XYZ file of C-alpha atoms in Angstrom:
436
model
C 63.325 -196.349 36.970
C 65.801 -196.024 39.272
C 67.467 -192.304 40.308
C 70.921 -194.020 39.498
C 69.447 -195.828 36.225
C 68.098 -192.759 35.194
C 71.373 -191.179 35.455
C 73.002 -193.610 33.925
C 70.492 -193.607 30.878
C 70.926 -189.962 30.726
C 74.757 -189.910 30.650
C 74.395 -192.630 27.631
C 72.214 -190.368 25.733
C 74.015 -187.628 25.945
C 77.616 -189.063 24.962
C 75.383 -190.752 21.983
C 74.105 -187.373 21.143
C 77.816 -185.870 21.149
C 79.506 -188.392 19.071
C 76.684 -187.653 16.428
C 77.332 -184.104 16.846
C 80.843 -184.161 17.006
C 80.694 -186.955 13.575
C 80.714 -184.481 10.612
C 83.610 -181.843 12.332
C 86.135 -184.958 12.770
C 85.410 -186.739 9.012
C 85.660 -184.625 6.166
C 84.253 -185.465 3.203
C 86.005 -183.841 0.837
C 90.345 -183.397 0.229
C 90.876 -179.471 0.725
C 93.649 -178.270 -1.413
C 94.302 -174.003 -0.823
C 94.888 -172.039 -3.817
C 97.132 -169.347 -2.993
C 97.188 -166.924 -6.243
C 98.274 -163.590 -7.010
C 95.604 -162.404 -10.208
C 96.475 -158.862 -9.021
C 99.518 -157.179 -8.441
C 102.866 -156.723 -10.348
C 103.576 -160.575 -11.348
C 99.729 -161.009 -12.302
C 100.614 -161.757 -16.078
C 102.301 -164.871 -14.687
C 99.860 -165.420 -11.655
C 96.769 -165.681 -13.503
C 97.488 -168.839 -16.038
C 99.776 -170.296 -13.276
C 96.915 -170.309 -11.075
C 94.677 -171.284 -13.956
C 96.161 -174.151 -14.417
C 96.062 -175.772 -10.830
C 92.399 -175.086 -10.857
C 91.761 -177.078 -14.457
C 94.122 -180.096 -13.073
C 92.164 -180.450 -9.523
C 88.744 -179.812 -12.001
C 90.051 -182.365 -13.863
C 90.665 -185.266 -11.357
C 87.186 -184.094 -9.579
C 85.533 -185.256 -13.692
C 87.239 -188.552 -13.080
C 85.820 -189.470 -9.835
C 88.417 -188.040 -7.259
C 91.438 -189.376 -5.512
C 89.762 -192.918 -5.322
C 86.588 -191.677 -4.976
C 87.492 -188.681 -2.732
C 86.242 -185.091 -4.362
C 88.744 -182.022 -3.791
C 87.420 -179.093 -2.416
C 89.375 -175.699 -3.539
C 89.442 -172.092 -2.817
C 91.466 -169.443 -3.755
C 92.603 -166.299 -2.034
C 93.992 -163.145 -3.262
C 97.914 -162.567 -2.233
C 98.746 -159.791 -4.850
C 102.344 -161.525 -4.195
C 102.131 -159.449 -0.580
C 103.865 -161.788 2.139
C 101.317 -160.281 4.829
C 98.518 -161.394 2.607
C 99.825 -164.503 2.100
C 100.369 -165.030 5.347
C 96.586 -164.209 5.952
C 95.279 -166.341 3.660
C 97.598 -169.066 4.855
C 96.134 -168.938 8.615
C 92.518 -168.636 7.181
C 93.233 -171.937 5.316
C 94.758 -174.109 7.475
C 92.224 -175.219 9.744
C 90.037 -175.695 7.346
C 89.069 -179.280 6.940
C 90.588 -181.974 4.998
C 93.414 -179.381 4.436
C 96.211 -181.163 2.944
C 98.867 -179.046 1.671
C 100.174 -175.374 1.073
C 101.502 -174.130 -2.368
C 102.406 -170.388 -1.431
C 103.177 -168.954 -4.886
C 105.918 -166.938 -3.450
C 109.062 -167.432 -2.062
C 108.431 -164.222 0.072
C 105.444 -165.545 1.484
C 107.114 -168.862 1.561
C 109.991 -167.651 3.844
C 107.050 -166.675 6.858
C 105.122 -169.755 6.141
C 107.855 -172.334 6.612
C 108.467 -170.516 10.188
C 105.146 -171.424 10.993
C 104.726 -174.960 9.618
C 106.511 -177.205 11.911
C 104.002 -176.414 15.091
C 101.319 -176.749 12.613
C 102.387 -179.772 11.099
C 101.488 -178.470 7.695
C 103.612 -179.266 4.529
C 104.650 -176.450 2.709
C 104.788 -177.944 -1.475
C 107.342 -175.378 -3.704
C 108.157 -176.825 -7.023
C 110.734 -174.171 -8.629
C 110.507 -171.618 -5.847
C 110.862 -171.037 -2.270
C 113.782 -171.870 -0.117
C 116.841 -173.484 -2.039
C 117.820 -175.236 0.857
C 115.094 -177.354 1.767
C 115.602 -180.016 -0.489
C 117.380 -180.726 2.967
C 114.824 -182.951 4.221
C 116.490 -183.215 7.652
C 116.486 -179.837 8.393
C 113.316 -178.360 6.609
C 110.535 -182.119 7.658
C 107.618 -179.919 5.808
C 109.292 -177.995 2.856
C 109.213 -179.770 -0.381
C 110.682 -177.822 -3.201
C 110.056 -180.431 -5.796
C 111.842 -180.976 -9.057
C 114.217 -178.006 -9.041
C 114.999 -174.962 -7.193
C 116.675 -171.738 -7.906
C 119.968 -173.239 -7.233
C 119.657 -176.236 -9.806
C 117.840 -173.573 -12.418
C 121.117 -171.494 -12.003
C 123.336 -173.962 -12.117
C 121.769 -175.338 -15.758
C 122.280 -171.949 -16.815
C 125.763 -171.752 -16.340
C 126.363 -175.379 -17.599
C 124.413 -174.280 -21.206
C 126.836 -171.198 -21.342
C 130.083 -173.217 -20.817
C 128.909 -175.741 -23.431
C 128.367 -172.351 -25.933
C 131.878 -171.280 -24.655
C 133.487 -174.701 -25.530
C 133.660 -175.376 -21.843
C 135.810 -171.826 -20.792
C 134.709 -169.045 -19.162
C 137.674 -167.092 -17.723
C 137.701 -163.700 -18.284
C 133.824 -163.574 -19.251
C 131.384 -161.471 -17.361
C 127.890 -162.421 -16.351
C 125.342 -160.140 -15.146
C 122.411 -161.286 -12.686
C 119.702 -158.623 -13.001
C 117.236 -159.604 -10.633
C 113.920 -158.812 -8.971
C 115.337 -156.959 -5.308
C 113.222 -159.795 -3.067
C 113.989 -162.645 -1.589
C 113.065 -164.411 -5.009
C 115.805 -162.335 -7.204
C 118.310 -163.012 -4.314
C 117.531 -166.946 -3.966
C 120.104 -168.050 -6.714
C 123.096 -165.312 -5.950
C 124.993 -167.754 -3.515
C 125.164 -171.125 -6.407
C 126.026 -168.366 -9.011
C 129.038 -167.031 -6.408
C 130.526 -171.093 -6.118
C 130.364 -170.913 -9.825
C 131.908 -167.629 -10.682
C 134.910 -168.598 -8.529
C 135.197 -172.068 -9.566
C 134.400 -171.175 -13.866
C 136.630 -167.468 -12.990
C 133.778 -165.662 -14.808
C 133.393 -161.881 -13.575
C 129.432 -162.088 -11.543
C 128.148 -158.666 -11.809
C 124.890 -158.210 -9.546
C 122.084 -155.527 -10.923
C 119.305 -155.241 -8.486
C 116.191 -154.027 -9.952
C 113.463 -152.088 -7.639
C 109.738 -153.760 -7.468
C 107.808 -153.665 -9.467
C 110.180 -153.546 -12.138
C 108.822 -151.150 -14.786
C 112.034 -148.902 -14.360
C 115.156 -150.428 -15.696
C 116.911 -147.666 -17.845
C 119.448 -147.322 -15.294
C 120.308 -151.054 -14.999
C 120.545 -151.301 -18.900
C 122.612 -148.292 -18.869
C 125.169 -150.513 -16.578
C 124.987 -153.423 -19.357
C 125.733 -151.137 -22.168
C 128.420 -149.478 -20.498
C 129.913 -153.160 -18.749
C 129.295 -155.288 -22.087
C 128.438 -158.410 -20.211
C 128.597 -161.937 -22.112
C 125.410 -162.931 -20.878
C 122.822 -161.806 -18.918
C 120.367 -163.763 -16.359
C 117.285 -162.643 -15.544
C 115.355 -162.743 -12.820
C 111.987 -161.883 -12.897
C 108.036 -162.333 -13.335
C 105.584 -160.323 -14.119
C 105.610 -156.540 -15.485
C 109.486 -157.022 -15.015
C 110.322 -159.472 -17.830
C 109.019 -157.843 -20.911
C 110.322 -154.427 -19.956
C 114.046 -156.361 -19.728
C 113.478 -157.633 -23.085
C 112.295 -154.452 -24.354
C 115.278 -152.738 -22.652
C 117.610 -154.953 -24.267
C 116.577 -154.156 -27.684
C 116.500 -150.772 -27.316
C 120.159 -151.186 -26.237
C 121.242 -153.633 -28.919
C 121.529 -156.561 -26.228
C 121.236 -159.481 -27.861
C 118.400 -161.684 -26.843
C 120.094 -165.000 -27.402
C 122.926 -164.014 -24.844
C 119.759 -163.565 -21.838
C 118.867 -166.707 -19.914
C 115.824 -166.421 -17.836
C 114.281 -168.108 -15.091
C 111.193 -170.316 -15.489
C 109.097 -167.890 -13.951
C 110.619 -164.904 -16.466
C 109.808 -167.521 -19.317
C 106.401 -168.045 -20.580
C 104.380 -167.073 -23.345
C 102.572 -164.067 -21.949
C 106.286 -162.736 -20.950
C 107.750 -162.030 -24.955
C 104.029 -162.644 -27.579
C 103.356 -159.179 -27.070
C 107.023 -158.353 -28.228
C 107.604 -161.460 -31.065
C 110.258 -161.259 -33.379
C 111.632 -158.773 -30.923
C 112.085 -160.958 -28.157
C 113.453 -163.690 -31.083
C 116.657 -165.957 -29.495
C 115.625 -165.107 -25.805
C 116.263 -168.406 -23.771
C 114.477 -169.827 -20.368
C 115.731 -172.258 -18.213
C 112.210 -174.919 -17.706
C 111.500 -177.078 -15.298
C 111.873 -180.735 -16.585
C 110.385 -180.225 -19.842
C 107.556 -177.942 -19.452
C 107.798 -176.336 -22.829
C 106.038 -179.802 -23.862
C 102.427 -180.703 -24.900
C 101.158 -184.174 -23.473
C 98.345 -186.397 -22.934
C 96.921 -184.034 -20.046
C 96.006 -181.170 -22.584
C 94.070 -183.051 -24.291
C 92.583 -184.437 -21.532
C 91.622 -180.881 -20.168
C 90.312 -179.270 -23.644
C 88.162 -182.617 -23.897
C 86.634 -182.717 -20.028
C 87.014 -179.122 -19.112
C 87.061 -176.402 -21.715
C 84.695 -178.392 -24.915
C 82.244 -178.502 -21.532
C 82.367 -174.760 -20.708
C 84.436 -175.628 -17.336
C 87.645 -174.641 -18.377
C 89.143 -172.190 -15.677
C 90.797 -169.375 -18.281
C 88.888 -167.481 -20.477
C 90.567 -169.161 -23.548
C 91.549 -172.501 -24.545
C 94.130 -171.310 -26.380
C 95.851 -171.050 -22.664
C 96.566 -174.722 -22.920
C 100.088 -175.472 -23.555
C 101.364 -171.902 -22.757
C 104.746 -172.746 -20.410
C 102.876 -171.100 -17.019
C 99.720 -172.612 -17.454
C 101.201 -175.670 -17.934
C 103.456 -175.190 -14.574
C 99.876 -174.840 -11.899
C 98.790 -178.534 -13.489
C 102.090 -180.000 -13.023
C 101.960 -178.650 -9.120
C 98.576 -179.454 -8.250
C 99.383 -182.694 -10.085
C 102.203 -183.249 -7.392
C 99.632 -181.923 -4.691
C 97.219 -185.026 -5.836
C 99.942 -187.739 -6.175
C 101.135 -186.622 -2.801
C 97.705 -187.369 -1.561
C 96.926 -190.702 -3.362
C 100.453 -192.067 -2.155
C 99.180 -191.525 1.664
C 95.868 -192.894 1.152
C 98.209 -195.893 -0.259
C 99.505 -196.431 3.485
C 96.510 -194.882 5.661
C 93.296 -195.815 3.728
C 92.038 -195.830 0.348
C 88.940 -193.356 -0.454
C 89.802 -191.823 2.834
C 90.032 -187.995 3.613
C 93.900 -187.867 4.680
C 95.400 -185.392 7.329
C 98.207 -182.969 6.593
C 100.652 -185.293 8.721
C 99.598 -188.292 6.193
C 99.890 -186.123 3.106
C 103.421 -185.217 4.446
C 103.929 -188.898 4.231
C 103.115 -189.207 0.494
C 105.127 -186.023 -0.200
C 108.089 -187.919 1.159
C 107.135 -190.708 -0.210
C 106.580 -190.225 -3.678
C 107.645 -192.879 -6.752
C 106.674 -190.870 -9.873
C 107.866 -193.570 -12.697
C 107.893 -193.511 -16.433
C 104.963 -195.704 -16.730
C 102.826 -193.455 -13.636
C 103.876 -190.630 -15.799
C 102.600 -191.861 -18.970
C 99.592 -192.756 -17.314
C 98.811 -189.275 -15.622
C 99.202 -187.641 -19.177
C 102.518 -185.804 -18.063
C 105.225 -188.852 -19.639
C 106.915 -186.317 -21.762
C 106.847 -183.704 -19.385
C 108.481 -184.512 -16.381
C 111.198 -187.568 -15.888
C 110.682 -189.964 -13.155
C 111.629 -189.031 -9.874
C 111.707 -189.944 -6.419
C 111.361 -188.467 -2.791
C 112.770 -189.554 0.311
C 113.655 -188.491 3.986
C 116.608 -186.337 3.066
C 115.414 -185.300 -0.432
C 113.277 -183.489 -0.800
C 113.791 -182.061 -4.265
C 112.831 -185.374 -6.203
C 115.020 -184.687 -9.344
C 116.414 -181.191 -10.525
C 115.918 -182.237 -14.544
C 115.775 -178.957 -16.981
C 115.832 -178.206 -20.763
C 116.655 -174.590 -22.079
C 113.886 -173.597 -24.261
C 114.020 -170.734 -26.609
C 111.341 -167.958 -28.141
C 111.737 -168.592 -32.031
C 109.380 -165.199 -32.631
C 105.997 -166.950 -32.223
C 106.714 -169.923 -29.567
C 108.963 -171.238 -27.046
C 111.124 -174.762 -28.163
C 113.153 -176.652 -26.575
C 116.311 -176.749 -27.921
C 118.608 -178.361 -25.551
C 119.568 -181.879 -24.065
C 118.825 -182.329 -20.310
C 120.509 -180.799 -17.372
C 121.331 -182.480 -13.850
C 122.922 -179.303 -11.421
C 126.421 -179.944 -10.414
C 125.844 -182.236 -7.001
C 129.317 -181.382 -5.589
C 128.722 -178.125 -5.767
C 124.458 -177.954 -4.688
C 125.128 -180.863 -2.087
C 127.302 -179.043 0.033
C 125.340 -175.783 -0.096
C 122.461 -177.050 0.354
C 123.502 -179.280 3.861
C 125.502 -175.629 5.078
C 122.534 -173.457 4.346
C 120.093 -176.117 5.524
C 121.598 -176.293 8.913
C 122.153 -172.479 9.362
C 118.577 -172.532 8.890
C 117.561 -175.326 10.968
C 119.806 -173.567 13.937
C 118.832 -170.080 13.570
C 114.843 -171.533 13.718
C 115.981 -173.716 16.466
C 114.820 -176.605 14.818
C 116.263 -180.236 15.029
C 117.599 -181.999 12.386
C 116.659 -185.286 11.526
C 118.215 -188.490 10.901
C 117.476 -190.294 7.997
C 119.018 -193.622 9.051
């Protein structure tokens, strides 16, 4: 052989020998889905069957066969609802491979990831939390607070008081005792537009992490007499409100609380106590469907379940982490729609399907959530999908709904959410898209 056929031969080996090496690193086999929880810290009572419940979902589309035949790969890590952790966990994550999509589990940690998600190219999934303003598609391209936000739960609020008011509410106060974050803040500036357009009196009670003191904020309540009272909360915070207000005579059905101050574990411990207390829910998630039974059969009669007790099934929270991961799985099934069937898709691609989703009645029926969520739809500038709610209320033993649907007011979330979105995009120096 030849010196230059040998070199030649050589050179041929060698790139042969790289593109086997190099062959597993660039196809994964497996979707990677990241499980941010918090199962220690101040809001672990909510953390821990919220984060339950996205691990018996993905469980339960890995006992079907996968996302047409591709397996999800999970792993959690420990926030303890601390942004720096989060923000840990996140970078530790996001190389990993398949990696599809981030659900934070905080708006804190939320706020420092979506900084960091454009140069990533890494789509940031926040169903009920996180930034209000990115349902703004053109200004936030990887934010995707599906199917409500703190805005939208506010709004609901206020609309289920003016119905109990016979439509008035001039002259009535409202207090907003929240949790002094960036959570408790998120819904002050929708509940501002609404005191001045309603002309109710919006009293704002700050309450210091992690919440177990309160005397001095239902001091202010006693001594102010407010009509209602929102709360927001999670954690160790919510039942020490409750138990605040009926040690000071508040009554329970005049508190409206946010979805994540709302679930079982929040007001069992306190039952009858706790009786009349409302919470605002995302789409209908004080409903049992087809996907309970579905889990209890696969997961939980098997010995897989992910909580400790069946009887976790159905509880409001739990019930919340399958409806997100569901989202997270949808998202990932409507890319491999467009970019390949059975194939391992890319964060860019799953950002695709988050945009692109088309969740209808009869999808819906057939993913076992039909009389949990209404159909909705994503697009280039929305983000949000559709904001639907029902108030549900603690009757001493369980939470029922017991109200029609709510749609927030567009004229008044529209405009806040373009002049917040693009104060954001221009303090990030980010560009905003057009949708055309």
């Amino acid at each position: 052989m030849s010196f230059k056929k040998a070199v030649i031969a050589a050179a041929t080996a060698a790139l042969g020998m790289g593109a086997l090496i190099a062959a597993p690193a660039a196809q994964a086999q497996e979707q990677f889905v990241p499980l941010l929880v918090y199962r220690t810290g101040q809001f672990a009572p909510l953390g821990i069957p919220w984060g339950d419940g996205k691990q018996d979902y993905l469980k339960l589309v890995n006992a079907k066969g996968g996302i047409n035949g591709v397996k999800i790969a999970f792993e959690e890590c420990e926030t303890a609802y601390d942004t720096a952790k989060g923000v840990e966990c996140y970078e530790r994550f996001k190389t990993k491979a398949g990696v599809s999509s981030f659900d934070t589990q905080s708006t804190g940690i939320t706020f420092a990831v979506s900084a960091k998600a454009p140069g990533d190219k890494m789509p940031v999934v926040t169903p009920g939390y996180g930034l209000s303003q990115s349902a703004d598609g053109r200004a936030f391209e990887w934010n995707f607070p599906l199917l409500g936000n703190y805005w939208t739960a506010a709004d609901s609020m206020i609309q289920d008081i003016l119905k109990k008011e016979k439509g008035n509410l001039k002259g009535k106060k409202i207090a907003l005792v929240y949790h002094d974050s960036p959570y408790g803040k998120e819904p002050i500036p929708l509940l501002q537009k609404r005191a001045a357009k309603d002309g109710f009196e919006l009293m704002l009670l700050p309450v210091t992490a992690p919440g177990v003191e309160q005397k001095s904020t239902w001091l202010q309540i006693r001594q102010n007499r407010p009509d209602y009272v929102l709360l927001w909360s999670a954690g160790v915070m919510t039942p020490t409100a409750v138990r605040e207000a009926q040690a000071t005579g508040y009554p329970r059905e005049k508190m409206y609380a946010i979805w994540w101050a709302g679930s079982d574990h929040d007001v069992k411990d306190i039952g009858a106590g706790a009786k009349g207390y409302n919470t605002v829910t995302i789409h209908n998630t004080a409903e049992r469907d087809k996907v309970h039974d579905e889990v209890k059969t696969m997961l939980y009669d098997k010995g897989q379940g992910t909580a400790s007790d069946a009887k976790e099934l159905g509880q409001l929270a739990h019930t919340r982490g399958m409806m997100i991961a569901m989202l997270q799985v949808e998202a990932i099934r409507a890319a491999q729609e467009k970019f390949g069937k059975g194939k391992v898709m890319t964060s860019e691609q799953v950002r695709w399907g988050l945009e692109n989703l088309n969740l209808t009645q009869e999808r819906l029926n057939e993913l076992g959530f039909g009389k949990i969520l209404r159909p909705f739809k994503t697009s280039c500038e929305n983000h949000l999908g559709a904001d639907w709610s029902r108030i549900a209320q603690w009757d001493g033993a369980k939470f029922t709904a017991v109200s029609d649907w709510y749609q927030a007011d567009k004229s008044l979330i529209d405009p806040l959410v373009k002049e917040y979105g693009e104060k954001y995009a221009k303090e990030k120096n980010l560009p905003i898209r057009s949708c055309n």
